[in-house]
Coordinates of C-alpha atoms in Angstrom, one line a residue:
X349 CA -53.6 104.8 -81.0
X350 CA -52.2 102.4 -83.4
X351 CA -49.6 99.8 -82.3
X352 CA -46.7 98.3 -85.0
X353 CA -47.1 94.4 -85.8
X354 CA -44.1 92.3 -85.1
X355 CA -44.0 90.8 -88.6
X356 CA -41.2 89.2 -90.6
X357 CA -41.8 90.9 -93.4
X358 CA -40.1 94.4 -94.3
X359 CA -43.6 95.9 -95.4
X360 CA -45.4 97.0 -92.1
X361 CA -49.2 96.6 -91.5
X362 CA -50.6 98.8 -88.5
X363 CA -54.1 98.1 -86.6
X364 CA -55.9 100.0 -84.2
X365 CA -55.1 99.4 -80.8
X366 CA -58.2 99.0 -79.0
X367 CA -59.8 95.7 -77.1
X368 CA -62.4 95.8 -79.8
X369 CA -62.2 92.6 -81.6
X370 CA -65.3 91.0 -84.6
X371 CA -67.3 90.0 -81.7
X372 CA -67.8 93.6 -80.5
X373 CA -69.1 94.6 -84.3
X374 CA -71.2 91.7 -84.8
X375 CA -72.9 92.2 -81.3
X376 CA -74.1 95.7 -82.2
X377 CA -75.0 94.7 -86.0
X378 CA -77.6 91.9 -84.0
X379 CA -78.9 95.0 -81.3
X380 CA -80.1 96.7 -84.5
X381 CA -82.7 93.9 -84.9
X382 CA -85.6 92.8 -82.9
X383 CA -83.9 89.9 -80.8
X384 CA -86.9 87.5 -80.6
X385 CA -87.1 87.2 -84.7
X386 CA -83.2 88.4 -85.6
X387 CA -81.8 85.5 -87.9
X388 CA -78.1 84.9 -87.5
X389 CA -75.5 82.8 -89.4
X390 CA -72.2 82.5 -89.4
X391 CA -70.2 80.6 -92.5
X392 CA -66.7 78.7 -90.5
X393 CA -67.6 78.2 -86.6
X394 CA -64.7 75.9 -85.4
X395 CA -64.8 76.0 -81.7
X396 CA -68.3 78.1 -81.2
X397 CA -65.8 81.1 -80.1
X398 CA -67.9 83.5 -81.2
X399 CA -71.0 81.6 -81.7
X400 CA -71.8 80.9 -78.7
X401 CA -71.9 84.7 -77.6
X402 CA -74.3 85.2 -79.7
X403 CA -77.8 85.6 -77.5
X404 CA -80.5 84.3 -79.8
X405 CA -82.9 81.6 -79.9
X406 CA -81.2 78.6 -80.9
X407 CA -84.0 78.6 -83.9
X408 CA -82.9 81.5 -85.1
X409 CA -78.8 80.5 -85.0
X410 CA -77.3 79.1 -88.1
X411 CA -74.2 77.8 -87.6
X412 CA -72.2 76.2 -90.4
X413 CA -68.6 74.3 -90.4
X414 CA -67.9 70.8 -92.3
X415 CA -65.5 69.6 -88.9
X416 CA -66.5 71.2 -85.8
X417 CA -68.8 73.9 -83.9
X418 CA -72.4 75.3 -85.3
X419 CA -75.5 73.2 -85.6
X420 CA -74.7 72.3 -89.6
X421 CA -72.2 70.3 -90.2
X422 CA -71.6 70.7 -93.4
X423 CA -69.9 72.6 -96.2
X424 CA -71.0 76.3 -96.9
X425 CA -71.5 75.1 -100.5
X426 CA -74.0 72.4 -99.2
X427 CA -75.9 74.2 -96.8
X428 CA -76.7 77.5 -98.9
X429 CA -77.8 74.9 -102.0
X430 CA -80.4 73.6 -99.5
X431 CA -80.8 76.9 -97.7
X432 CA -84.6 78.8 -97.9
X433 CA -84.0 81.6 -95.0
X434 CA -83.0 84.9 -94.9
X435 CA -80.9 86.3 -92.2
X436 CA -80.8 90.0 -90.7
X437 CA -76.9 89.2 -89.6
X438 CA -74.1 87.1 -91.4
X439 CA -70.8 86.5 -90.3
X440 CA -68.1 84.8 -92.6
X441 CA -65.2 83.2 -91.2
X442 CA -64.6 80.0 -93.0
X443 CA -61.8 78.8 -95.2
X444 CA -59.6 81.7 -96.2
X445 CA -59.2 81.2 -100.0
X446 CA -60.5 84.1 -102.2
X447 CA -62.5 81.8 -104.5
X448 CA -64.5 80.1 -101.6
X449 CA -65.0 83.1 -99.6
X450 CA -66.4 85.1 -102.9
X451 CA -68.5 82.6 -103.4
X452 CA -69.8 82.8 -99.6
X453 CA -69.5 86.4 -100.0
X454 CA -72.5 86.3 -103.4
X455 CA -74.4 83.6 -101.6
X456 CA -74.7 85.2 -98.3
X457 CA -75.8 88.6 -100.1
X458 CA -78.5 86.5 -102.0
X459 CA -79.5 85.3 -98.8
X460 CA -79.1 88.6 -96.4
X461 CA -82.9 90.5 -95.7
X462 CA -83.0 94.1 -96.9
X463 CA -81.8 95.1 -94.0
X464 CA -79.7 92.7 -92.9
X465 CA -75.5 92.9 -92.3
X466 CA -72.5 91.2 -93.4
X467 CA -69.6 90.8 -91.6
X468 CA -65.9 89.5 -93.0
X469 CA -63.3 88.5 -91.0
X470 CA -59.3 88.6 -92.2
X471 CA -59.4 90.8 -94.8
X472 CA -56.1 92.1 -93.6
X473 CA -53.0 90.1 -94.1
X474 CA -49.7 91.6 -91.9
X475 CA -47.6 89.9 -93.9
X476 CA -46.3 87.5 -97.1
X477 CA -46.8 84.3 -94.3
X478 CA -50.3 84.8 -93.3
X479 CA -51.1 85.5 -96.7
X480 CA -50.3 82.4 -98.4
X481 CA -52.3 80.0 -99.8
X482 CA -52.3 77.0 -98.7
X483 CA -52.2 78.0 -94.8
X484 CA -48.0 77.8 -93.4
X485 CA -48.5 80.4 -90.7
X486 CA -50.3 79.7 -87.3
X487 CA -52.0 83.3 -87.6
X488 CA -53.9 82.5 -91.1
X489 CA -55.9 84.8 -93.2
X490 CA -54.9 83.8 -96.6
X491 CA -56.0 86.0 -99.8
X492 CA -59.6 86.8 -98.8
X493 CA -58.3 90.2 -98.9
X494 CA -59.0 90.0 -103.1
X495 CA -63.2 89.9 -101.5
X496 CA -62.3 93.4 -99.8
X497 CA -61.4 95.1 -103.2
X498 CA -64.0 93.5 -105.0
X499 CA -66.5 94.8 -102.5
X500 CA -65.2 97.9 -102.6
X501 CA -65.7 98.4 -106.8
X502 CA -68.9 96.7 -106.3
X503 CA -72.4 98.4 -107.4
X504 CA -74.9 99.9 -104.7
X505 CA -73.3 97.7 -101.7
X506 CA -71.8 100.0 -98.9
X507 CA -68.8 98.8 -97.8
X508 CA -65.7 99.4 -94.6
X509 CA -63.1 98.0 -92.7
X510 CA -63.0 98.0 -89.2
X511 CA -59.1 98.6 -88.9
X512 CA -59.0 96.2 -86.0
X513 CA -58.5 91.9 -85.9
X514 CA -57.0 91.0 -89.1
X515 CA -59.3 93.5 -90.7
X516 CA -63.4 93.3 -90.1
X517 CA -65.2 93.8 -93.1
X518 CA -68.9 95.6 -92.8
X519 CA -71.1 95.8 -95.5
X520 CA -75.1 96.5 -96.9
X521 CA -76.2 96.3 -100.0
X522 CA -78.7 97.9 -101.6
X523 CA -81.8 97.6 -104.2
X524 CA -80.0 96.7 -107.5
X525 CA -76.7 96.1 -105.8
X526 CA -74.2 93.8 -108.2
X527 CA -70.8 91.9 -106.9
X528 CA -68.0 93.1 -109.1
X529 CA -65.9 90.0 -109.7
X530 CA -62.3 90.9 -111.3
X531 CA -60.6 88.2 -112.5
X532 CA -57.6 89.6 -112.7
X533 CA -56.9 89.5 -108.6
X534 CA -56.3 85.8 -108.8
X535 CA -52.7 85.1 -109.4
X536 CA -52.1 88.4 -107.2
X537 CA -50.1 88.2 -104.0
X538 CA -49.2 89.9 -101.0
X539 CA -46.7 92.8 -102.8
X540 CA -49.9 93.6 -104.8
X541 CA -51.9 94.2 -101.5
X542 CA -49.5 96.0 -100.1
X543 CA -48.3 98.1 -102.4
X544 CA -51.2 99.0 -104.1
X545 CA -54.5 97.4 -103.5
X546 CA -54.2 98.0 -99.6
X547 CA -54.1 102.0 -99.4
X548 CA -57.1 102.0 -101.8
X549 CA -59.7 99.9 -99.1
X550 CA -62.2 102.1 -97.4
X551 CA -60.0 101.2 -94.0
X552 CA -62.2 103.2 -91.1
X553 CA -61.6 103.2 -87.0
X554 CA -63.6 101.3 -85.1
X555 CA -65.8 104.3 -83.8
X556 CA -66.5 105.0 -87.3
X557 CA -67.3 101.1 -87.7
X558 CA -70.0 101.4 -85.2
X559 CA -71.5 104.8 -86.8
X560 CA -71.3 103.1 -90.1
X561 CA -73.7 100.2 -88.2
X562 CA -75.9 102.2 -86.4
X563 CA -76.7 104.7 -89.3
X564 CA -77.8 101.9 -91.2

């Protein structure tokens, strides 16, 4: 089932409706893992919403936001300078600006175990509002969505979108895997998602989000 947005815009974005939400992926990315050594961070904590249902040792939870939440107060920038783990799970939810969330994006795969998982949240905008930058709408996901297509033309890194919660991203990389930058997705706005970038993102249903974890 898929339910219609109620969006100012003309231009209509539709999402799965299902009471899946990024928890629910980033829960069965961590039961791939052995729990007693599974390393988890998450770049953007705020108010520990998700955080703190995450069931790990509290050693082996990174939690990073410069004003509130997580156990690192500090910027992403900061803490993956100083940073000498690897993690089997990441989760990126912190400022919503497509330079600063590619840059999390490169770190946290230079950081993520063979094996490991990255998750992305917002890579969805509904509309022109929530995809302005800087932030004017309450529901905010900015131009992160520039990361998704970038992924998606990236070398060796499998890549989907859960079509549920502003859009969860999921994606492992491989051996000789490379980050495609392309520069020429930075003056791009919301008409350019829309009418072309969007229908070109490997957009999947939740139950193919999970196979895509589990298969892993």
């Amino acid at each position: 089932l898929k339910r219609k947005l109620n969006i100012k815009s003309k231009n209509k974005i539709f999402f799965e409706d299902i009471s899946y939400n990024r928890i629910s992926f980033i829960q069965r990315s961590i039961k791939k893992f052995n729990p007693k050594s599974c390393k988890y961070l998450e770049i953007g904590v705020f108010q520990n919403a998700v955080f703190d249902t995450i069931y790990l040792s509290e050693k082996n939870k990174f939690g990073v936001d410069p004003v509130s939440g997580g156990n690192y107060r500090m910027t992403s920038d900061e803490f993956f300078k100083k940073n000498k783990d690897f993690f089997d799970v990441i989760f990126i939810d912190g400022l919503h600006e497509y330079i600063q969330c590619q840059k999390d994006c490169i770190n946290a795969l230079n950081f993520l175990k063979p094996s490991g998982i990255i998750l992305i949240h917002d890579l969805v905008p509904q509309n022109a509002d929530e995809e302005f930058v800087p932030q004017r709408s309450k529901t905010w996901t900015g131009d992160v969505w520039k990361v998704a297509v970038e992924l998606s033309q990236s070398k060796d890194i499998d890549f989907v979108i859960a079509n549920i919660d502003h859009g969860v991203g999921i994606l492992k990389k491989r051996k000789n895997y490379k980050y495609k930058i392309l520069k020429k997705l930075k003056h791009k706005r919301f008409n350019a998602f829309y009418n072309y970038y969007y229908k070109k993102l490997p957009i999947v249903s939740s139950e193919q989000a999970m196979l895509f974890i589990d298969k892993w």
